[in-house]
mmCIF file with all atom_site columns, C-alpha atoms in Angstrom:
data_model
loop_
_atom_site.group_PDB
_atom_site.id
_atom_site.type_symbol
_atom_site.label_atom_id
_atom_site.label_alt_id
_atom_site.label_comp_id
_atom_site.label_asym_id
_atom_site.label_entity_id
_atom_site.label_seq_id
_atom_site.pdbx_PDB_ins_code
_atom_site.Cartn_x
_atom_site.Cartn_y
_atom_site.Cartn_z
_atom_site.occupancy
_atom_site.B_iso_or_equiv
_atom_site.pdbx_formal_charge
_atom_site.auth_seq_id
_atom_site.auth_comp_id
_atom_site.auth_asym_id
_atom_site.auth_atom_id
_atom_site.pdbx_PDB_model_num
ATOM 1  C CA . UNK A 1 1  ? 127.010 79.640  103.447 1.00 59.00 ? 625 UNK A CA 1
ATOM 2  C CA . UNK A 1 2  ? 129.109 79.000  100.533 1.00 71.00 ? 626 UNK A CA 1
ATOM 3  C CA . UNK A 1 3  ? 128.496 77.666  97.206  1.00 84.00 ? 627 UNK A CA 1
ATOM 4  C CA . UNK A 1 4  ? 125.762 78.352  94.296  1.00 90.00 ? 628 UNK A CA 1
ATOM 5  C CA . UNK A 1 5  ? 122.240 78.443  94.350  1.00 91.00 ? 629 UNK A CA 1
ATOM 6  C CA . UNK A 1 6  ? 119.579 78.765  91.642  1.00 93.00 ? 630 UNK A CA 1
ATOM 7  C CA . UNK A 1 7  ? 116.169 79.606  90.888  1.00 93.00 ? 631 UNK A CA 1
ATOM 8  C CA . UNK A 1 8  ? 115.127 78.324  87.067  1.00 94.00 ? 632 UNK A CA 1
ATOM 9  C CA . UNK A 1 9  ? 111.216 79.391  87.685  1.00 94.00 ? 633 UNK A CA 1
ATOM 10 C CA . UNK A 1 10 ? 109.447 82.508  86.709  1.00 93.00 ? 634 UNK A CA 1
ATOM 11 C CA . UNK A 1 11 ? 109.011 84.807  89.755  1.00 92.00 ? 635 UNK A CA 1
ATOM 12 C CA . UNK A 1 12 ? 105.932 86.300  90.258  1.00 95.00 ? 636 UNK A CA 1
ATOM 13 C CA . UNK A 1 13 ? 105.511 88.890  93.377  1.00 96.00 ? 637 UNK A CA 1
ATOM 14 C CA . UNK A 1 14 ? 102.794 88.930  95.359  1.00 97.00 ? 638 UNK A CA 1
ATOM 15 C CA . UNK A 1 15 ? 103.924 91.568  97.970  1.00 97.00 ? 639 UNK A CA 1
ATOM 16 C CA . UNK A 1 16 ? 107.296 93.571  98.069  1.00 98.00 ? 640 UNK A CA 1
ATOM 17 C CA . UNK A 1 17 ? 110.263 90.834  98.128  1.00 97.00 ? 641 UNK A CA 1
ATOM 18 C CA . UNK A 1 18 ? 113.752 90.214  98.648  1.00 96.00 ? 642 UNK A CA 1
ATOM 19 C CA . UNK A 1 19 ? 116.353 88.012  97.270  1.00 95.00 ? 643 UNK A CA 1
ATOM 20 C CA . UNK A 1 20 ? 119.537 87.553  99.094  1.00 93.00 ? 644 UNK A CA 1
ATOM 21 C CA . UNK A 1 21 ? 123.058 85.974  98.947  1.00 94.00 ? 645 UNK A CA 1
ATOM 22 C CA . UNK A 1 22 ? 125.306 84.755  101.693 1.00 92.00 ? 646 UNK A CA 1
ATOM 23 C CA . UNK A 1 23 ? 129.181 85.890  101.509 1.00 92.00 ? 647 UNK A CA 1
ATOM 24 C CA . UNK A 1 24 ? 130.820 83.355  99.669  1.00 92.00 ? 648 UNK A CA 1
ATOM 25 C CA . UNK A 1 25 ? 127.805 82.470  97.638  1.00 92.00 ? 649 UNK A CA 1
ATOM 26 C CA . UNK A 1 26 ? 126.552 83.057  94.312  1.00 94.00 ? 650 UNK A CA 1
ATOM 27 C CA . UNK A 1 27 ? 122.872 83.153  93.691  1.00 95.00 ? 651 UNK A CA 1
ATOM 28 C CA . UNK A 1 28 ? 121.308 82.708  89.914  1.00 95.00 ? 652 UNK A CA 1
ATOM 29 C CA . UNK A 1 29 ? 117.894 83.744  88.825  1.00 94.00 ? 653 UNK A CA 1
ATOM 30 C CA . UNK A 1 30 ? 117.886 81.889  85.278  1.00 94.00 ? 654 UNK A CA 1
ATOM 31 C CA . UNK A 1 31 ? 114.646 82.208  83.995  1.00 95.00 ? 655 UNK A CA 1
ATOM 32 C CA . UNK A 1 32 ? 114.381 85.040  80.961  1.00 94.00 ? 656 UNK A CA 1
ATOM 33 C CA . UNK A 1 33 ? 111.001 85.693  81.454  1.00 95.00 ? 657 UNK A CA 1
ATOM 34 C CA . UNK A 1 34 ? 109.745 88.580  83.217  1.00 95.00 ? 658 UNK A CA 1
ATOM 35 C CA . UNK A 1 35 ? 109.219 88.753  86.873  1.00 95.00 ? 659 UNK A CA 1
ATOM 36 C CA . UNK A 1 36 ? 105.431 90.546  87.310  1.00 95.00 ? 660 UNK A CA 1
ATOM 37 C CA . UNK A 1 37 ? 104.117 92.324  90.438  1.00 95.00 ? 661 UNK A CA 1
ATOM 38 C CA . UNK A 1 38 ? 102.532 95.135  89.586  1.00 94.00 ? 662 UNK A CA 1
ATOM 39 C CA . UNK A 1 39 ? 104.010 98.207  92.150  1.00 95.00 ? 663 UNK A CA 1
ATOM 40 C CA . UNK A 1 40 ? 105.886 95.818  94.090  1.00 97.00 ? 664 UNK A CA 1
ATOM 41 C CA . UNK A 1 41 ? 109.242 96.603  95.486  1.00 97.00 ? 665 UNK A CA 1
ATOM 42 C CA . UNK A 1 42 ? 112.121 94.041  94.860  1.00 96.00 ? 666 UNK A CA 1
ATOM 43 C CA . UNK A 1 43 ? 115.544 94.006  96.785  1.00 97.00 ? 667 UNK A CA 1
ATOM 44 C CA . UNK A 1 44 ? 118.614 92.438  95.992  1.00 96.00 ? 668 UNK A CA 1
ATOM 45 C CA . UNK A 1 45 ? 121.051 92.164  99.269  1.00 96.00 ? 669 UNK A CA 1
ATOM 46 C CA . UNK A 1 46 ? 123.866 90.193  100.796 1.00 95.00 ? 670 UNK A CA 1
ATOM 47 C CA . UNK A 1 47 ? 127.409 90.060  101.288 1.00 95.00 ? 671 UNK A CA 1
ATOM 48 C CA . UNK A 1 48 ? 127.449 87.404  98.231  1.00 95.00 ? 672 UNK A CA 1
ATOM 49 C CA . UNK A 1 49 ? 127.104 87.641  94.390  1.00 96.00 ? 673 UNK A CA 1
ATOM 50 C CA . UNK A 1 50 ? 124.107 87.077  92.097  1.00 96.00 ? 674 UNK A CA 1
ATOM 51 C CA . UNK A 1 51 ? 122.885 87.453  88.818  1.00 95.00 ? 675 UNK A CA 1
ATOM 52 C CA . UNK A 1 52 ? 119.466 87.959  87.497  1.00 95.00 ? 676 UNK A CA 1
ATOM 53 C CA . UNK A 1 53 ? 118.306 87.083  83.946  1.00 95.00 ? 677 UNK A CA 1
ATOM 54 C CA . UNK A 1 54 ? 114.601 87.639  84.305  1.00 95.00 ? 678 UNK A CA 1
ATOM 55 C CA . UNK A 1 55 ? 113.334 91.406  83.066  1.00 94.00 ? 679 UNK A CA 1
ATOM 56 C CA . UNK A 1 56 ? 111.899 93.039  86.062  1.00 94.00 ? 680 UNK A CA 1
ATOM 57 C CA . UNK A 1 57 ? 108.480 94.143  85.262  1.00 93.00 ? 681 UNK A CA 1
ATOM 58 C CA . UNK A 1 58 ? 107.247 95.435  88.438  1.00 92.00 ? 682 UNK A CA 1
ATOM 59 C CA . UNK A 1 59 ? 106.225 98.893  86.839  1.00 91.00 ? 683 UNK A CA 1
ATOM 60 C CA . UNK A 1 60 ? 106.168 101.518 89.284  1.00 92.00 ? 684 UNK A CA 1
ATOM 61 C CA . UNK A 1 61 ? 107.676 99.226  91.983  1.00 94.00 ? 685 UNK A CA 1
ATOM 62 C CA . UNK A 1 62 ? 111.171 100.313 93.235  1.00 95.00 ? 686 UNK A CA 1
ATOM 63 C CA . UNK A 1 63 ? 114.665 98.127  92.717  1.00 95.00 ? 687 UNK A CA 1
ATOM 64 C CA . UNK A 1 64 ? 116.924 98.559  95.475  1.00 96.00 ? 688 UNK A CA 1
ATOM 65 C CA . UNK A 1 65 ? 120.196 96.815  95.781  1.00 96.00 ? 689 UNK A CA 1
ATOM 66 C CA . UNK A 1 66 ? 122.068 96.803  99.396  1.00 96.00 ? 690 UNK A CA 1
ATOM 67 C CA . UNK A 1 67 ? 124.809 95.111  100.908 1.00 95.00 ? 691 UNK A CA 1
ATOM 68 C CA . UNK A 1 68 ? 128.355 94.401  99.656  1.00 95.00 ? 692 UNK A CA 1
ATOM 69 C CA . UNK A 1 69 ? 127.611 91.867  97.198  1.00 95.00 ? 693 UNK A CA 1
ATOM 70 C CA . UNK A 1 70 ? 127.642 92.295  93.271  1.00 96.00 ? 694 UNK A CA 1
ATOM 71 C CA . UNK A 1 71 ? 124.311 91.685  91.282  1.00 96.00 ? 695 UNK A CA 1
ATOM 72 C CA . UNK A 1 72 ? 124.533 91.187  87.680  1.00 95.00 ? 696 UNK A CA 1
ATOM 73 C CA . UNK A 1 73 ? 121.274 92.075  85.450  1.00 94.00 ? 697 UNK A CA 1
ATOM 74 C CA . UNK A 1 74 ? 121.358 90.290  82.141  1.00 91.00 ? 698 UNK A CA 1
ATOM 75 C CA . UNK A 1 75 ? 117.618 90.693  81.107  1.00 80.00 ? 699 UNK A CA 1
ATOM 76 C CA . UNK A 1 76 ? 116.383 93.261  79.142  1.00 83.00 ? 700 UNK A CA 1
ATOM 77 C CA . UNK A 1 77 ? 115.947 95.655  81.780  1.00 80.00 ? 701 UNK A CA 1
ATOM 78 C CA . UNK A 1 78 ? 115.793 99.320  82.371  1.00 75.00 ? 702 UNK A CA 1
ATOM 79 C CA . UNK A 1 79 ? 118.052 99.297  85.749  1.00 75.00 ? 703 UNK A CA 1
#
C-alpha cells in the first residue's frame, strides 16, 4: 500500500534478509547503529522507496538492490 513505514530499532541479522517497500510507499530504517550479522546477505527491494540510516556491518555479506524503488543510505557505509 501507500504511505510511510519506519523501524527505529537496531537490526541484527540471524540469516540473510530482505527489506522491501511497496509501490507508493516509503520505508525508513532510522537507527544509526550498525546492522550486524557477519556473512549474511542483505537485499533491498520493491517498487517503493526507502531510507537507511544504519551502518551495514555484515562483513563478507553482500548488499543487493532490486526493484524500481530508490534506496538512500545515509549511514557511514562503504556501499
